[in-house]
């Protein structure tokens, strides 16, 4: 089956980021920096590599730094140009977004991820669309969303990025109930949001990359607030399972995912991305070796 091309992506960035307080009192979580680039830049680059042309941000109060980040910075660019710093100038230019490529909608109240995605319904229209959560940073040879778009072009339906987690961790994720396992892809017969360890239907957890049919927006339209007052994206996707729906597939992406919405995950990502940078790896690697040796000696 050939599917429609995915050219729109929704970035829900309206959350309060309470796990990073007090930093997030004035800095949006998505602007926090992994080595020298804000989290949002990693997500934008991944979306661009997957062929996304329209970038829709669902923001909230206090996120203006995020909007400014994508603007041109003429004074800075001129200063770098005069100083002959061409490499830095190129780095800076790669962060600019073309006029009209980026759109912002507001989520007035933090009513959950499902509600945030629903806020983008008019901009998405009647097309399949991607959703990227910038907290989930994925290191991989081929960007994760690109892997998914390629698989989606064959299957259609709805696709969620999935990874194996230990049973004790399943309660932090949406978990897939597997109907058929086809290797890199599984067909789901159910999805459960944050199940208890003993009730998890599999060890395949959903992480923050999705390709969704516009029907999911219709499902969100009808949805009531669940427990905790939030509207869950998982529930709206799960409605597409079964004979009436467009189908839901889990995609086992190739790569390493870091949960940069948590402090431990952010620190792990910082180490991994620091070590992968040619300009830093040697000095940083030696420093880490030293730290580990000192810790061992102290035990
Ligand atoms: P999180 O569950 O990480 O919530 O949201 P959060 O508010 O960002 O962070 P904590 O838990 O308080 O530390 C996952 C994604 O969903 C977005 C967030 O911005 C993040 O990208 N989100 C969440 C919204 O856009 N709106 C919401 O109402 C909730």
PDB file of C-alpha atoms and ligand atoms in Angstrom:
ATOM      1  CA  UNK A   1       0.000   0.000   0.000  1.00  0.00           C
ATOM      2  CA  UNK A   2       1.297   3.465  -0.852  1.00  0.00           C
ATOM      3  CA  UNK A   3       0.611   6.143   1.781  1.00  0.00           C
ATOM      4  CA  UNK A   4       0.393   9.888   1.540  1.00  0.00           C
ATOM      5  CA  UNK A   5       3.666  11.707   2.126  1.00  0.00           C
ATOM      6  CA  UNK A   6       4.232  13.028   5.638  1.00  0.00           C
ATOM      7  CA  UNK A   7       5.241  16.698   5.412  1.00  0.00           C
ATOM      8  CA  UNK A   8       3.854  18.132   8.664  1.00  0.00           C
ATOM      9  CA  UNK A   9       5.177  17.592  12.165  1.00  0.00           C
ATOM     10  CA  UNK A  10       3.763  18.642  15.521  1.00  0.00           C
ATOM     11  CA  UNK A  11       6.131  19.427  18.381  1.00  0.00           C
ATOM     12  CA  UNK A  12       4.236  19.540  21.680  1.00  0.00           C
ATOM     13  CA  UNK A  13       6.336  21.812  23.902  1.00  0.00           C
ATOM     14  CA  UNK A  14       3.716  23.233  26.244  1.00  0.00           C
ATOM     15  CA  UNK A  15       4.575  21.083  29.283  1.00  0.00           C
ATOM     16  CA  UNK A  16       5.752  22.717  32.490  1.00  0.00           C
ATOM     17  CA  UNK A  17       8.959  20.711  32.829  1.00  0.00           C
ATOM     18  CA  UNK A  18       8.619  20.460  36.603  1.00  0.00           C
ATOM     19  CA  UNK A  19      11.351  17.831  36.853  1.00  0.00           C
ATOM     20  CA  UNK A  20      13.850  20.530  35.927  1.00  0.00           C
ATOM     21  CA  UNK A  21      12.732  23.188  38.377  1.00  0.00           C
ATOM     22  CA  UNK A  22      14.074  25.695  39.239  1.00  0.00           C
ATOM     23  CA  UNK A  23      15.767  25.925  35.788  1.00  0.00           C
ATOM     24  CA  UNK A  24      12.415  25.700  33.964  1.00  0.00           C
ATOM     25  CA  UNK A  25      11.033  28.616  35.949  1.00  0.00           C
ATOM     26  CA  UNK A  26      12.479  30.859  33.233  1.00  0.00           C
ATOM     27  CA  UNK A  27      14.048  28.546  30.602  1.00  0.00           C
ATOM     28  CA  UNK A  28      11.843  26.302  28.480  1.00  0.00           C
ATOM     29  CA  UNK A  29      13.020  22.695  28.873  1.00  0.00           C
ATOM     30  CA  UNK A  30      13.390  22.421  25.085  1.00  0.00           C
ATOM     31  CA  UNK A  31      16.001  25.196  25.088  1.00  0.00           C
ATOM     32  CA  UNK A  32      18.203  23.337  27.566  1.00  0.00           C
ATOM     33  CA  UNK A  33      21.471  22.453  25.940  1.00  0.00           C
ATOM     34  CA  UNK A  34      23.007  19.110  25.014  1.00  0.00           C
ATOM     35  CA  UNK A  35      26.675  20.025  24.446  1.00  0.00           C
ATOM     36  CA  UNK A  36      26.033  23.216  22.428  1.00  0.00           C
ATOM     37  CA  UNK A  37      22.602  22.775  20.851  1.00  0.00           C
ATOM     38  CA  UNK A  38      19.210  23.058  22.491  1.00  0.00           C
ATOM     39  CA  UNK A  39      17.079  19.904  22.641  1.00  0.00           C
ATOM     40  CA  UNK A  40      14.643  21.337  20.114  1.00  0.00           C
ATOM     41  CA  UNK A  41      17.378  21.622  17.479  1.00  0.00           C
ATOM     42  CA  UNK A  42      17.980  17.862  17.578  1.00  0.00           C
ATOM     43  CA  UNK A  43      14.260  17.259  16.993  1.00  0.00           C
ATOM     44  CA  UNK A  44      14.062  19.812  14.148  1.00  0.00           C
ATOM     45  CA  UNK A  45      17.098  18.308  12.394  1.00  0.00           C
ATOM     46  CA  UNK A  46      15.584  14.837  12.699  1.00  0.00           C
ATOM     47  CA  UNK A  47      12.288  16.048  11.226  1.00  0.00           C
ATOM     48  CA  UNK A  48      14.033  17.820   8.337  1.00  0.00           C
ATOM     49  CA  UNK A  49      15.970  14.647   7.496  1.00  0.00           C
ATOM     50  CA  UNK A  50      12.644  12.800   7.313  1.00  0.00           C
ATOM     51  CA  UNK A  51      11.277  15.250   4.715  1.00  0.00           C
ATOM     52  CA  UNK A  52       9.145  17.416   7.014  1.00  0.00           C
ATOM     53  CA  UNK A  53       8.398  20.838   5.500  1.00  0.00           C
ATOM     54  CA  UNK A  54       5.918  22.326   7.995  1.00  0.00           C
ATOM     55  CA  UNK A  55       6.821  22.559  11.672  1.00  0.00           C
ATOM     56  CA  UNK A  56       3.980  23.151  14.132  1.00  0.00           C
ATOM     57  CA  UNK A  57       4.830  24.040  17.707  1.00  0.00           C
ATOM     58  CA  UNK A  58       2.285  23.739  20.490  1.00  0.00           C
ATOM     59  CA  UNK A  59       3.581  26.214  23.058  1.00  0.00           C
ATOM     60  CA  UNK A  60       2.382  27.838  26.245  1.00  0.00           C
ATOM     61  CA  UNK A  61       3.054  30.836  28.434  1.00  0.00           C
ATOM     62  CA  UNK A  62       6.744  31.457  29.158  1.00  0.00           C
ATOM     63  CA  UNK A  63       8.064  29.809  25.977  1.00  0.00           C
ATOM     64  CA  UNK A  64       9.038  32.941  24.045  1.00  0.00           C
ATOM     65  CA  UNK A  65      12.759  31.990  24.177  1.00  0.00           C
ATOM     66  CA  UNK A  66      11.816  29.030  22.018  1.00  0.00           C
ATOM     67  CA  UNK A  67      10.182  31.246  19.389  1.00  0.00           C
ATOM     68  CA  UNK A  68      13.145  33.648  19.364  1.00  0.00           C
ATOM     69  CA  UNK A  69      15.579  30.796  18.891  1.00  0.00           C
ATOM     70  CA  UNK A  70      14.396  30.173  15.312  1.00  0.00           C
ATOM     71  CA  UNK A  71      14.576  33.822  14.229  1.00  0.00           C
ATOM     72  CA  UNK A  72      17.397  35.342  12.234  1.00  0.00           C
ATOM     73  CA  UNK A  73      19.957  37.141  14.384  1.00  0.00           C
ATOM     74  CA  UNK A  74      21.227  39.864  11.979  1.00  0.00           C
ATOM     75  CA  UNK A  75      23.548  41.633  14.457  1.00  0.00           C
ATOM     76  CA  UNK A  76      25.210  38.418  15.514  1.00  0.00           C
ATOM     77  CA  UNK A  77      25.500  37.257  11.890  1.00  0.00           C
ATOM     78  CA  UNK A  78      27.095  40.570  10.822  1.00  0.00           C
ATOM     79  CA  UNK A  79      29.583  40.476  13.700  1.00  0.00           C
ATOM     80  CA  UNK A  80      30.633  36.930  12.812  1.00  0.00           C
ATOM     81  CA  UNK A  81      30.867  37.865   9.125  1.00  0.00           C
ATOM     82  CA  UNK A  82      33.103  40.872   9.872  1.00  0.00           C
ATOM     83  CA  UNK A  83      35.308  38.701  12.079  1.00  0.00           C
ATOM     84  CA  UNK A  84      35.615  36.100   9.289  1.00  0.00           C
ATOM     85  CA  UNK A  85      34.157  33.366  11.516  1.00  0.00           C
ATOM     86  CA  UNK A  86      32.564  31.498   8.629  1.00  0.00           C
ATOM     87  CA  UNK A  87      32.176  28.170  10.404  1.00  0.00           C
ATOM     88  CA  UNK A  88      30.261  29.710  13.308  1.00  0.00           C
ATOM     89  CA  UNK A  89      28.210  31.701  10.821  1.00  0.00           C
ATOM     90  CA  UNK A  90      27.172  28.501   9.050  1.00  0.00           C
ATOM     91  CA  UNK A  91      26.276  26.882  12.400  1.00  0.00           C
ATOM     92  CA  UNK A  92      24.127  29.877  13.239  1.00  0.00           C
ATOM     93  CA  UNK A  93      22.428  29.967   9.837  1.00  0.00           C
ATOM     94  CA  UNK A  94      21.477  26.294  10.066  1.00  0.00           C
ATOM     95  CA  UNK A  95      19.191  27.202  12.991  1.00  0.00           C
ATOM     96  CA  UNK A  96      17.122  29.716  10.985  1.00  0.00           C
ATOM     97  CA  UNK A  97      13.725  28.567   9.820  1.00  0.00           C
ATOM     98  CA  UNK A  98      12.242  29.869   6.552  1.00  0.00           C
ATOM     99  CA  UNK A  99       9.350  32.300   6.866  1.00  0.00           C
ATOM    100  CA  UNK A 100       6.103  30.359   6.867  1.00  0.00           C
ATOM    101  CA  UNK A 101       7.722  26.987   7.575  1.00  0.00           C
ATOM    102  CA  UNK A 102       7.077  27.284  11.275  1.00  0.00           C
ATOM    103  CA  UNK A 103       3.781  27.900  13.044  1.00  0.00           C
ATOM    104  CA  UNK A 104       2.879  28.273  16.696  1.00  0.00           C
ATOM    105  CA  UNK A 105      -0.355  27.433  18.438  1.00  0.00           C
ATOM    106  CA  UNK A 106      -1.010  27.859  22.123  1.00  0.00           C
ATOM    107  CA  UNK A 107      -2.200  25.315  24.624  1.00  0.00           C
ATOM    108  CA  UNK A 108      -3.867  27.481  27.245  1.00  0.00           C
ATOM    109  CA  UNK A 109      -3.787  24.905  30.010  1.00  0.00           C
ATOM    110  CA  UNK A 110      -1.489  21.884  30.448  1.00  0.00           C
ATOM    111  CA  UNK A 111      -4.175  19.245  29.846  1.00  0.00           C
ATOM    112  CA  UNK A 112      -1.832  16.534  28.665  1.00  0.00           C
ATOM    113  CA  UNK A 113      -0.053  15.381  25.528  1.00  0.00           C
ATOM    114  CA  UNK A 114      -3.272  14.346  23.737  1.00  0.00           C
ATOM    115  CA  UNK A 115      -4.763  17.779  24.280  1.00  0.00           C
ATOM    116  CA  UNK A 116      -1.546  19.476  23.119  1.00  0.00           C
ATOM    117  CA  UNK A 117      -1.609  17.520  19.834  1.00  0.00           C
ATOM    118  CA  UNK A 118      -5.327  18.306  19.395  1.00  0.00           C
ATOM    119  CA  UNK A 119      -4.524  22.037  19.658  1.00  0.00           C
ATOM    120  CA  UNK A 120      -2.724  21.666  16.272  1.00  0.00           C
ATOM    121  CA  UNK A 121      -5.763  20.159  14.471  1.00  0.00           C
ATOM    122  CA  UNK A 122      -6.518  23.097  12.163  1.00  0.00           C
ATOM    123  CA  UNK A 123      -2.913  23.385  11.027  1.00  0.00           C
ATOM    124  CA  UNK A 124      -2.633  19.643  10.447  1.00  0.00           C
ATOM    125  CA  UNK A 125      -5.888  19.395   8.471  1.00  0.00           C
ATOM    126  CA  UNK A 126      -6.782  16.138   6.765  1.00  0.00           C
ATOM    127  CA  UNK A 127      -3.254  14.755   6.355  1.00  0.00           C
ATOM    128  CA  UNK A 128      -1.076  12.188   8.083  1.00  0.00           C
ATOM    129  CA  UNK A 129       1.341  13.950  10.434  1.00  0.00           C
ATOM    130  CA  UNK A 130       4.343  13.238  12.613  1.00  0.00           C
ATOM    131  CA  UNK A 131       4.625  14.036  16.319  1.00  0.00           C
ATOM    132  CA  UNK A 132       8.040  14.473  17.916  1.00  0.00           C
ATOM    133  CA  UNK A 133       8.638  14.938  21.637  1.00  0.00           C
ATOM    134  CA  UNK A 134      11.902  16.844  21.889  1.00  0.00           C
ATOM    135  CA  UNK A 135      12.595  15.338  25.351  1.00  0.00           C
ATOM    136  CA  UNK A 136      13.335  12.061  23.625  1.00  0.00           C
ATOM    137  CA  UNK A 137      16.684  12.470  21.924  1.00  0.00           C
ATOM    138  CA  UNK A 138      17.712   9.566  19.703  1.00  0.00           C
ATOM    139  CA  UNK A 139      21.280   8.916  18.614  1.00  0.00           C
ATOM    140  CA  UNK A 140      21.299   6.829  15.441  1.00  0.00           C
ATOM    141  CA  UNK A 141      23.026   6.531  12.104  1.00  0.00           C
ATOM    142  CA  UNK A 142      19.800   7.123  10.183  1.00  0.00           C
ATOM    143  CA  UNK A 143      17.535   9.563  12.063  1.00  0.00           C
ATOM    144  CA  UNK A 144      14.672   7.756  13.813  1.00  0.00           C
ATOM    145  CA  UNK A 145      11.804   9.607  12.090  1.00  0.00           C
ATOM    146  CA  UNK A 146      13.373   8.945   8.694  1.00  0.00           C
ATOM    147  CA  UNK A 147      13.458   5.209   9.492  1.00  0.00           C
ATOM    148  CA  UNK A 148       9.793   5.444  10.459  1.00  0.00           C
ATOM    149  CA  UNK A 149       8.707   7.415   7.385  1.00  0.00           C
ATOM    150  CA  UNK A 150      10.322   4.795   5.152  1.00  0.00           C
ATOM    151  CA  UNK A 151       8.488   1.984   6.977  1.00  0.00           C
ATOM    152  CA  UNK A 152       5.229   3.967   7.049  1.00  0.00           C
ATOM    153  CA  UNK A 153       5.290   4.429   3.266  1.00  0.00           C
ATOM    154  CA  UNK A 154       4.872   0.648   3.020  1.00  0.00           C
ATOM    155  CA  UNK A 155       2.278   0.108   5.778  1.00  0.00           C
ATOM    156  CA  UNK A 156       0.177   3.269   6.178  1.00  0.00           C
ATOM    157  CA  UNK A 157      -1.996   3.347   9.306  1.00  0.00           C
ATOM    158  CA  UNK A 158      -0.439   4.737  12.465  1.00  0.00           C
ATOM    159  CA  UNK A 159       3.105   4.124  13.588  1.00  0.00           C
ATOM    160  CA  UNK A 160       4.691   4.588  17.011  1.00  0.00           C
ATOM    161  CA  UNK A 161       8.389   4.256  17.838  1.00  0.00           C
ATOM    162  CA  UNK A 162       8.897   1.352  20.221  1.00  0.00           C
ATOM    163  CA  UNK A 163      11.735  -0.035  22.316  1.00  0.00           C
ATOM    164  CA  UNK A 164      12.194  -2.967  24.687  1.00  0.00           C
ATOM    165  CA  UNK A 165      12.190  -2.022  28.385  1.00  0.00           C
ATOM    166  CA  UNK A 166      12.606  -4.156  31.525  1.00  0.00           C
ATOM    167  CA  UNK A 167       9.185  -5.079  33.059  1.00  0.00           C
ATOM    168  CA  UNK A 168       9.814  -2.896  36.122  1.00  0.00           C
ATOM    169  CA  UNK A 169      10.122   0.169  33.848  1.00  0.00           C
ATOM    170  CA  UNK A 170       6.953  -0.493  31.813  1.00  0.00           C
ATOM    171  CA  UNK A 171       4.861   1.539  34.237  1.00  0.00           C
ATOM    172  CA  UNK A 172       6.519   4.731  32.958  1.00  0.00           C
ATOM    173  CA  UNK A 173       5.425   4.217  29.342  1.00  0.00           C
ATOM    174  CA  UNK A 174       2.589   3.370  26.997  1.00  0.00           C
ATOM    175  CA  UNK A 175       3.006  -0.359  26.268  1.00  0.00           C
ATOM    176  CA  UNK A 176       1.967  -2.303  23.150  1.00  0.00           C
ATOM    177  CA  UNK A 177      -0.143  -5.448  23.196  1.00  0.00           C
ATOM    178  CA  UNK A 178       1.285  -7.363  20.241  1.00  0.00           C
ATOM    179  CA  UNK A 179      -0.949  -9.058  17.667  1.00  0.00           C
ATOM    180  CA  UNK A 180       1.762 -10.020  15.163  1.00  0.00           C
ATOM    181  CA  UNK A 181       5.536  -9.619  15.440  1.00  0.00           C
ATOM    182  CA  UNK A 182       7.202  -9.009  12.078  1.00  0.00           C
ATOM    183  CA  UNK A 183      10.691  -8.209  13.376  1.00  0.00           C
ATOM    184  CA  UNK A 184      11.408  -4.521  12.962  1.00  0.00           C
ATOM    185  CA  UNK A 185       7.660  -3.927  13.117  1.00  0.00           C
ATOM    186  CA  UNK A 186       4.785  -5.268  15.207  1.00  0.00           C
ATOM    187  CA  UNK A 187       1.052  -4.964  14.638  1.00  0.00           C
ATOM    188  CA  UNK A 188      -0.681  -3.923  17.860  1.00  0.00           C
ATOM    189  CA  UNK A 189      -3.955  -5.289  19.170  1.00  0.00           C
ATOM    190  CA  UNK A 190      -3.938  -2.939  22.140  1.00  0.00           C
ATOM    191  CA  UNK A 191      -2.053  -0.149  23.922  1.00  0.00           C
ATOM    192  CA  UNK A 192      -1.984   0.441  27.664  1.00  0.00           C
ATOM    193  CA  UNK A 193      -0.820   3.684  29.250  1.00  0.00           C
ATOM    194  CA  UNK A 194       1.511   3.182  32.235  1.00  0.00           C
ATOM    195  CA  UNK A 195       0.487  -0.395  33.227  1.00  0.00           C
ATOM    196  CA  UNK A 196       1.572  -1.995  36.495  1.00  0.00           C
ATOM    197  CA  UNK A 197       4.652  -4.218  35.935  1.00  0.00           C
ATOM    198  CA  UNK A 198       2.627  -7.438  36.324  1.00  0.00           C
ATOM    199  CA  UNK A 199      -0.106  -6.184  33.972  1.00  0.00           C
ATOM    200  CA  UNK A 200       2.098  -4.988  31.091  1.00  0.00           C
ATOM    201  CA  UNK A 201       1.019  -6.846  27.912  1.00  0.00           C
ATOM    202  CA  UNK A 202       4.600  -6.863  26.532  1.00  0.00           C
ATOM    203  CA  UNK A 203       7.969  -5.231  27.125  1.00  0.00           C
ATOM    204  CA  UNK A 204       7.599  -3.000  24.059  1.00  0.00           C
ATOM    205  CA  UNK A 205       7.258   0.606  25.173  1.00  0.00           C
ATOM    206  CA  UNK A 206       6.184   3.585  23.081  1.00  0.00           C
ATOM    207  CA  UNK A 207       8.541   6.575  22.977  1.00  0.00           C
ATOM    208  CA  UNK A 208       8.163  10.092  21.619  1.00  0.00           C
ATOM    209  CA  UNK A 209       7.981   9.622  17.839  1.00  0.00           C
ATOM    210  CA  UNK A 210       4.681   9.011  16.046  1.00  0.00           C
ATOM    211  CA  UNK A 211       3.235   9.064  12.541  1.00  0.00           C
ATOM    212  CA  UNK A 212      -0.519   9.437  12.849  1.00  0.00           C
ATOM    213  CA  UNK A 213      -3.526   9.416  10.587  1.00  0.00           C
ATOM    214  CA  UNK A 214      -5.805  12.488  10.748  1.00  0.00           C
ATOM    215  CA  UNK A 215      -8.436  10.162  12.255  1.00  0.00           C
ATOM    216  CA  UNK A 216      -6.488  10.366  15.518  1.00  0.00           C
ATOM    217  CA  UNK A 217      -7.386  14.091  15.611  1.00  0.00           C
ATOM    218  CA  UNK A 218     -11.071  13.147  15.284  1.00  0.00           C
ATOM    219  CA  UNK A 219     -10.648  10.697  18.153  1.00  0.00           C
ATOM    220  CA  UNK A 220      -9.054  13.425  20.275  1.00  0.00           C
ATOM    221  CA  UNK A 221     -12.011  15.667  19.419  1.00  0.00           C
ATOM    222  CA  UNK A 222     -14.381  13.279  21.175  1.00  0.00           C
ATOM    223  CA  UNK A 223     -12.131  12.522  24.085  1.00  0.00           C
ATOM    224  CA  UNK A 224     -12.914  13.363  27.681  1.00  0.00           C
ATOM    225  CA  UNK A 225     -10.322  14.116  30.298  1.00  0.00           C
ATOM    226  CA  UNK A 226      -9.100  10.876  31.867  1.00  0.00           C
ATOM    227  CA  UNK A 227      -7.809  10.225  35.346  1.00  0.00           C
ATOM    228  CA  UNK A 228      -5.439  12.986  36.443  1.00  0.00           C
ATOM    229  CA  UNK A 229      -7.355  15.498  34.296  1.00  0.00           C
ATOM    230  CA  UNK A 230      -5.236  14.821  31.190  1.00  0.00           C
ATOM    231  CA  UNK A 231      -6.244  13.851  27.668  1.00  0.00           C
ATOM    232  CA  UNK A 232      -4.071  10.904  26.662  1.00  0.00           C
ATOM    233  CA  UNK A 233      -2.636  10.567  23.169  1.00  0.00           C
ATOM    234  CA  UNK A 234      -2.283   6.805  23.735  1.00  0.00           C
ATOM    235  CA  UNK A 235      -6.062   6.397  24.078  1.00  0.00           C
ATOM    236  CA  UNK A 236      -6.753   8.286  20.840  1.00  0.00           C
ATOM    237  CA  UNK A 237      -4.212   6.141  18.947  1.00  0.00           C
ATOM    238  CA  UNK A 238      -5.534   2.920  20.517  1.00  0.00           C
ATOM    239  CA  UNK A 239      -8.981   3.704  19.043  1.00  0.00           C
ATOM    240  CA  UNK A 240      -7.485   3.049  15.613  1.00  0.00           C
ATOM    241  CA  UNK A 241      -6.923  -0.617  16.458  1.00  0.00           C
ATOM    242  CA  UNK A 242      -9.610  -3.007  15.195  1.00  0.00           C
ATOM    243  CA  UNK A 243     -11.723  -3.426  12.091  1.00  0.00           C
ATOM    244  CA  UNK A 244     -13.020   0.170  12.019  1.00  0.00           C
ATOM    245  CA  UNK A 245      -9.603   1.758  12.550  1.00  0.00           C
ATOM    246  CA  UNK A 246      -6.599   2.460  10.337  1.00  0.00           C
ATOM    247  CA  UNK A 247      -4.313   0.079  12.321  1.00  0.00           C
ATOM    248  CA  UNK A 248      -1.434   0.720  14.714  1.00  0.00           C
ATOM    249  CA  UNK A 249       2.130  -0.511  14.237  1.00  0.00           C
ATOM    250  CA  UNK A 250       5.058  -0.386  16.633  1.00  0.00           C
ATOM    251  CA  UNK A 251       8.396   0.274  14.954  1.00  0.00           C
ATOM    252  CA  UNK A 252      11.583  -1.016  16.578  1.00  0.00           C
ATOM    253  CA  UNK A 253      13.895   1.820  15.579  1.00  0.00           C
ATOM    254  CA  UNK A 254      17.644   1.392  15.358  1.00  0.00           C
ATOM    255  CA  UNK A 255      19.387   3.773  17.752  1.00  0.00           C
ATOM    256  CA  UNK A 256      19.834   4.781  21.359  1.00  0.00           C
ATOM    257  CA  UNK A 257      17.115   6.844  22.999  1.00  0.00           C
ATOM    258  CA  UNK A 258      17.819   9.223  25.884  1.00  0.00           C
ATOM    259  CA  UNK A 259      15.032  10.471  28.128  1.00  0.00           C
ATOM    260  CA  UNK A 260      16.096  14.096  28.393  1.00  0.00           C
ATOM    261  CA  UNK A 261      12.902  14.910  30.306  1.00  0.00           C
ATOM    262  CA  UNK A 262      14.572  13.317  33.336  1.00  0.00           C
ATOM    263  CA  UNK A 263      17.738  14.498  35.043  1.00  0.00           C
ATOM    264  CA  UNK A 264      19.506  11.106  34.843  1.00  0.00           C
ATOM    265  CA  UNK A 265      18.628  10.742  31.136  1.00  0.00           C
ATOM    266  CA  UNK A 266      19.822  14.267  30.371  1.00  0.00           C
ATOM    267  CA  UNK A 267      23.171  13.585  32.059  1.00  0.00           C
ATOM    268  CA  UNK A 268      23.560  10.286  30.174  1.00  0.00           C
ATOM    269  CA  UNK A 269      22.842  12.059  26.882  1.00  0.00           C
ATOM    270  CA  UNK A 270      25.367  14.764  27.730  1.00  0.00           C
ATOM    271  CA  UNK A 271      28.080  12.140  28.248  1.00  0.00           C
ATOM    272  CA  UNK A 272      27.151  10.208  25.082  1.00  0.00           C
ATOM    273  CA  UNK A 273      26.932  13.276  22.828  1.00  0.00           C
ATOM    274  CA  UNK A 274      30.057  14.801  24.384  1.00  0.00           C
ATOM    275  CA  UNK A 275      32.025  11.627  23.674  1.00  0.00           C
ATOM    276  CA  UNK A 276      30.713  11.435  20.103  1.00  0.00           C
ATOM    277  CA  UNK A 277      31.995  14.907  19.224  1.00  0.00           C
ATOM    278  CA  UNK A 278      35.402  14.879  17.488  1.00  0.00           C
ATOM    279  CA  UNK A 279      36.333  18.260  19.024  1.00  0.00           C
ATOM    280  CA  UNK A 280      35.637  17.059  22.574  1.00  0.00           C
ATOM    281  CA  UNK A 281      35.948  13.286  22.718  1.00  0.00           C
ATOM    282  CA  UNK A 282      39.625  13.040  23.641  1.00  0.00           C
ATOM    283  CA  UNK A 283      39.700  15.609  26.446  1.00  0.00           C
ATOM    284  CA  UNK A 284      36.288  14.617  27.777  1.00  0.00           C
ATOM    285  CA  UNK A 285      37.063  10.868  27.554  1.00  0.00           C
ATOM    286  CA  UNK A 286      40.283  11.299  29.544  1.00  0.00           C
ATOM    287  CA  UNK A 287      38.401  13.303  32.159  1.00  0.00           C
ATOM    288  CA  UNK A 288      35.746  10.579  32.501  1.00  0.00           C
ATOM    289  CA  UNK A 289      38.439   7.875  32.788  1.00  0.00           C
ATOM    290  CA  UNK A 290      39.956   9.910  35.610  1.00  0.00           C
ATOM    291  CA  UNK A 291      36.631  10.325  37.402  1.00  0.00           C
ATOM    292  CA  UNK A 292      35.928   6.579  37.198  1.00  0.00           C
ATOM    293  CA  UNK A 293      39.447   5.698  38.421  1.00  0.00           C
ATOM    294  CA  UNK A 294      39.105   8.091  41.376  1.00  0.00           C
ATOM    295  CA  UNK A 295      35.715   6.629  42.272  1.00  0.00           C
ATOM    296  CA  UNK A 296      37.088   3.079  42.182  1.00  0.00           C
ATOM    297  CA  UNK A 297      40.072   4.065  44.339  1.00  0.00           C
ATOM    298  CA  UNK A 298      37.752   5.657  46.894  1.00  0.00           C
ATOM    299  CA  UNK A 299      35.630   2.466  47.277  1.00  0.00           C
TER     300      UNK A 299
HETATM  301  P1  LIG B   1       6.030  15.424  30.091  1.00  0.00           P
HETATM  302  O1  LIG B   1       5.239  14.272  30.550  1.00  0.00           O
HETATM  303  O2  LIG B   1       7.525  15.256  30.071  1.00  0.00           O
HETATM  304  O3  LIG B   1       5.635  16.681  30.957  1.00  0.00           O
HETATM  305  O4  LIG B   1       5.514  15.802  28.646  1.00  0.00           O
HETATM  306  P2  LIG B   1       6.401  18.056  31.136  1.00  0.00           P
HETATM  307  O5  LIG B   1       5.458  19.053  31.688  1.00  0.00           O
HETATM  308  O6  LIG B   1       7.101  18.446  29.860  1.00  0.00           O
HETATM  309  O7  LIG B   1       7.559  17.731  32.201  1.00  0.00           O
HETATM  310  P3  LIG B   1       7.477  17.331  33.763  1.00  0.00           P
HETATM  311  O8  LIG B   1       6.935  15.910  33.781  1.00  0.00           O
HETATM  312  O9  LIG B   1       6.616  18.321  34.470  1.00  0.00           O
HETATM  313  O10 LIG B   1       8.905  17.399  34.201  1.00  0.00           O
HETATM  314  C1  LIG B   1       5.888  15.116  27.466  1.00  0.00           C
HETATM  315  C2  LIG B   1       5.790  16.058  26.286  1.00  0.00           C
HETATM  316  O11 LIG B   1       4.439  16.511  26.152  1.00  0.00           O
HETATM  317  C3  LIG B   1       4.402  17.948  26.177  1.00  0.00           C
HETATM  318  C4  LIG B   1       5.675  18.362  26.886  1.00  0.00           C
HETATM  319  O12 LIG B   1       6.056  19.674  26.516  1.00  0.00           O
HETATM  320  C5  LIG B   1       6.665  17.291  26.427  1.00  0.00           C
HETATM  321  O13 LIG B   1       7.191  17.592  25.147  1.00  0.00           O
HETATM  322  N1  LIG B   1       3.158  18.359  26.890  1.00  0.00           N
HETATM  323  C6  LIG B   1       2.796  17.727  28.032  1.00  0.00           C
HETATM  324  C7  LIG B   1       2.391  19.387  26.380  1.00  0.00           C
HETATM  325  O14 LIG B   1       2.723  19.993  25.329  1.00  0.00           O
HETATM  326  N2  LIG B   1       1.260  19.754  27.049  1.00  0.00           N
HETATM  327  C8  LIG B   1       0.854  19.126  28.188  1.00  0.00           C
HETATM  328  O15 LIG B   1      -0.212  19.494  28.732  1.00  0.00           O
HETATM  329  C9  LIG B   1       1.653  18.093  28.688  1.00  0.00           C
END
